[in-house]
PDB file of C-alpha atoms in Angstrom:
ATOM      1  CA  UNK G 186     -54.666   3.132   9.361  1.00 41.00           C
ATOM      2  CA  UNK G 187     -55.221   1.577  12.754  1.00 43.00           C
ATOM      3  CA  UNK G 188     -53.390   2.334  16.100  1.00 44.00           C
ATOM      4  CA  UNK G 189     -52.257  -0.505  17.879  1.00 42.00           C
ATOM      5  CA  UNK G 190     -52.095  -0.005  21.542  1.00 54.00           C
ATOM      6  CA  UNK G 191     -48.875  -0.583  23.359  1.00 63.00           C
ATOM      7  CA  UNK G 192     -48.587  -2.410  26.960  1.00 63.00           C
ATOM      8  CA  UNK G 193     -51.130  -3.603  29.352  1.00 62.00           C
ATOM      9  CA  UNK G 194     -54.985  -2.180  29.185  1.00 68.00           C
ATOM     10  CA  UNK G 195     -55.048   1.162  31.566  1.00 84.00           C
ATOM     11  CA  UNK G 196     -56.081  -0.024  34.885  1.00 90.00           C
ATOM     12  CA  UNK G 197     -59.820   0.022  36.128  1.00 91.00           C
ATOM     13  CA  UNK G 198     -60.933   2.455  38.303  1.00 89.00           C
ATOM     14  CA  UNK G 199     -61.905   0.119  41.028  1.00 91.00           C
ATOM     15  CA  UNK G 200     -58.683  -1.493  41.108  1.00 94.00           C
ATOM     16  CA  UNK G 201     -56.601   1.786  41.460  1.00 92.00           C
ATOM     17  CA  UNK G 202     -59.260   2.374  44.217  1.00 89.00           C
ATOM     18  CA  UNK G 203     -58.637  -0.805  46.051  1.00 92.00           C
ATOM     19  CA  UNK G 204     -54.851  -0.545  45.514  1.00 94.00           C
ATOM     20  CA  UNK G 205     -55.559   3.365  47.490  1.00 91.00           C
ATOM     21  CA  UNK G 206     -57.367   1.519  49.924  1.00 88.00           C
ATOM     22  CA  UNK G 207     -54.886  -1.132  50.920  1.00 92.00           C
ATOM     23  CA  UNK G 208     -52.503   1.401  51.313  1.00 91.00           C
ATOM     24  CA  UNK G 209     -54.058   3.564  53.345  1.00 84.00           C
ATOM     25  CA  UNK G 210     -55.907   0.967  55.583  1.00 83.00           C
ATOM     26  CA  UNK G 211     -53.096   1.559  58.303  1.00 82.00           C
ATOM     27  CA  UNK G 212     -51.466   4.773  58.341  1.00 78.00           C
ATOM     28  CA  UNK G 213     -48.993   4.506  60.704  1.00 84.00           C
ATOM     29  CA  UNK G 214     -47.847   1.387  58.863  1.00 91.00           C
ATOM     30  CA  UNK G 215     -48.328   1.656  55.278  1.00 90.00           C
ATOM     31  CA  UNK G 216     -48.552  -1.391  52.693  1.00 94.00           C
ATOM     32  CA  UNK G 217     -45.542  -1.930  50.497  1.00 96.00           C
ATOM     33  CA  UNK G 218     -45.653  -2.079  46.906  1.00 96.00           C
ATOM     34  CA  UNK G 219     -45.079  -5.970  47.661  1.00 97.00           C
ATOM     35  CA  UNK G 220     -47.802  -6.646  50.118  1.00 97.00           C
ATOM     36  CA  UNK G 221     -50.073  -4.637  48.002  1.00 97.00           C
ATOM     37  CA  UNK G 222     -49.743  -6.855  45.202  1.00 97.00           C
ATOM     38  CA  UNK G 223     -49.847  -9.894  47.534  1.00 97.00           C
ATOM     39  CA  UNK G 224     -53.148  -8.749  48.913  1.00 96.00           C
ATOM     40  CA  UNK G 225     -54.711  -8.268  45.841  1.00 96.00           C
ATOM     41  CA  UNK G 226     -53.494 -11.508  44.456  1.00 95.00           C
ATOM     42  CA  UNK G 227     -55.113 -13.092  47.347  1.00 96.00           C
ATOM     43  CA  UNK G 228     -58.583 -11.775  46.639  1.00 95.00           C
ATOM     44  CA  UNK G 229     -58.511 -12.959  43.316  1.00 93.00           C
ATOM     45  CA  UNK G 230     -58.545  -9.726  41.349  1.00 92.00           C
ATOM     46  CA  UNK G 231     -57.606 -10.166  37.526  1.00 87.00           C
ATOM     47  CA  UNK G 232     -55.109  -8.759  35.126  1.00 86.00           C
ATOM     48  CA  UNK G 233     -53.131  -7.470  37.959  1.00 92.00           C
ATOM     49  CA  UNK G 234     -51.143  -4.654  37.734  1.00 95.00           C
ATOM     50  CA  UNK G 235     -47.288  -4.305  37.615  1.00 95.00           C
ATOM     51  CA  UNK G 236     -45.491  -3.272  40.304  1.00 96.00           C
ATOM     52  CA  UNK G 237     -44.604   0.253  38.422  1.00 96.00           C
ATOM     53  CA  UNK G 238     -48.197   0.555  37.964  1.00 95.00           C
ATOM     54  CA  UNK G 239     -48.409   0.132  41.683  1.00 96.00           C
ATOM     55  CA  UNK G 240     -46.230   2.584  42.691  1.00 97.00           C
ATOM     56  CA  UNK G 241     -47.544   5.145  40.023  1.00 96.00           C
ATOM     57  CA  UNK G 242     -51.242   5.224  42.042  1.00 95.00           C
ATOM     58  CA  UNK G 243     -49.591   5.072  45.730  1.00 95.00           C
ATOM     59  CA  UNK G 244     -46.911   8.150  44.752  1.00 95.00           C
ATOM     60  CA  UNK G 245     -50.243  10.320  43.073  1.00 93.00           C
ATOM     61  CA  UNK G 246     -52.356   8.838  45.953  1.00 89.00           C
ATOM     62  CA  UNK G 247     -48.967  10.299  48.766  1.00 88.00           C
ATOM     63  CA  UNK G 248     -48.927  13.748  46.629  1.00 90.00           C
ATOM     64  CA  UNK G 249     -52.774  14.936  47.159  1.00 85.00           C
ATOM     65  CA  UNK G 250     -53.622  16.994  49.989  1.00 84.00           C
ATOM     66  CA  UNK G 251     -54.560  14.842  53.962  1.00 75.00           C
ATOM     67  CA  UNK G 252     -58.103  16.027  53.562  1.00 71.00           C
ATOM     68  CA  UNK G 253     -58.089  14.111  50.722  1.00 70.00           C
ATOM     69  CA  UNK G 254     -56.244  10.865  52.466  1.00 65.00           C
ATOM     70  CA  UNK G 255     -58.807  11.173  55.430  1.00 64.00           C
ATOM     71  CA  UNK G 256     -61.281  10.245  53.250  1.00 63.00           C
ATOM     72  CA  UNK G 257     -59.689   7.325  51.372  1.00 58.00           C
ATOM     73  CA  UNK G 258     -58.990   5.363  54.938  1.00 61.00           C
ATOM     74  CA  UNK G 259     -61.346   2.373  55.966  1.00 60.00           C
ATOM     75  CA  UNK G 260     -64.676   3.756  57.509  1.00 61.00           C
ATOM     76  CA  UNK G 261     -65.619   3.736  60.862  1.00 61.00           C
ATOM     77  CA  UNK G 262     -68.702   4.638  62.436  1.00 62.00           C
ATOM     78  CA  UNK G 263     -66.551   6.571  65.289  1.00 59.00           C
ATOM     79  CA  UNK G 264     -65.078   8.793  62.512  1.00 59.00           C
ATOM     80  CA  UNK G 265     -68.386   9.487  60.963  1.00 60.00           C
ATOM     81  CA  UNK G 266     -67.326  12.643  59.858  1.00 60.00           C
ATOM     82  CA  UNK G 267     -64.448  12.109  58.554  1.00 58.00           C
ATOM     83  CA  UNK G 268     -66.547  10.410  55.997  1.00 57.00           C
ATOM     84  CA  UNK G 269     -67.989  13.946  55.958  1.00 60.00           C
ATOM     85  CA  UNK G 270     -71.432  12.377  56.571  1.00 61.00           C
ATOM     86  CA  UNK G 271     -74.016  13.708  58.943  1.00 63.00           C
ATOM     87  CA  UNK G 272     -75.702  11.681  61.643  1.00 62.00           C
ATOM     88  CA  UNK G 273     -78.542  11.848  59.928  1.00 66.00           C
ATOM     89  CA  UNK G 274     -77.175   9.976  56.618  1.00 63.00           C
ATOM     90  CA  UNK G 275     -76.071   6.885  58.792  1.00 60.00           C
ATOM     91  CA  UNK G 276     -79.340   5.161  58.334  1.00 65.00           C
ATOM     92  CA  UNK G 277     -78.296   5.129  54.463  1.00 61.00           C
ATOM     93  CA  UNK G 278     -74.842   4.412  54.930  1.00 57.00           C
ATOM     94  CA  UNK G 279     -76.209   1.015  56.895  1.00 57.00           C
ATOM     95  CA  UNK G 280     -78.298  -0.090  54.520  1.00 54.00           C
TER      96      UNK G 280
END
């Protein structure tokens, strides 16, 4: 007997990242749920997500530890190491 699987396909991992990402590209003023979804409409992403599905990544995304948010935020080359990369890897990281 076959399963049938219920809902919408589980989400890909590089979309939960980019939803992560959106969020936490300004953390003194975080993305809503809304604007999320707007953004990644706007660069064309498929199957998008439902809003539920949305909030499910950002409230498991709020819950882990700030070491862990540090490292989710956009990169800068002034904040090298909050990348936790040394000097010496920034050759690689430009390439």
């Amino acid at each position: 007997m076959q399963t049938r699987s219920r809902g919408r396909p589980r989400l890909s991992a590089a979309i939960r990242t980019r939803i992560v990402q959106i969020r936490a590209s300004n953390p003194a003023r975080p993305k809503s749920l809304d604007a999320i979804l707007k953004q990644l409409s706007e660069e064309e992403w498929r199957d998008l997500p439902s809003r539920g599905s949305v909030q499910k990544i950002v409230s498991d995304w709020e819950h882990l530890p700030e070491e862990i948010h540090q490292r989710d935020l956009p990169f800068q080359w002034h904040q090298l190491d909050r990348a936790r990369l040394s000097w010496e890897a920034s050759g690689w990281v430009a390439k």
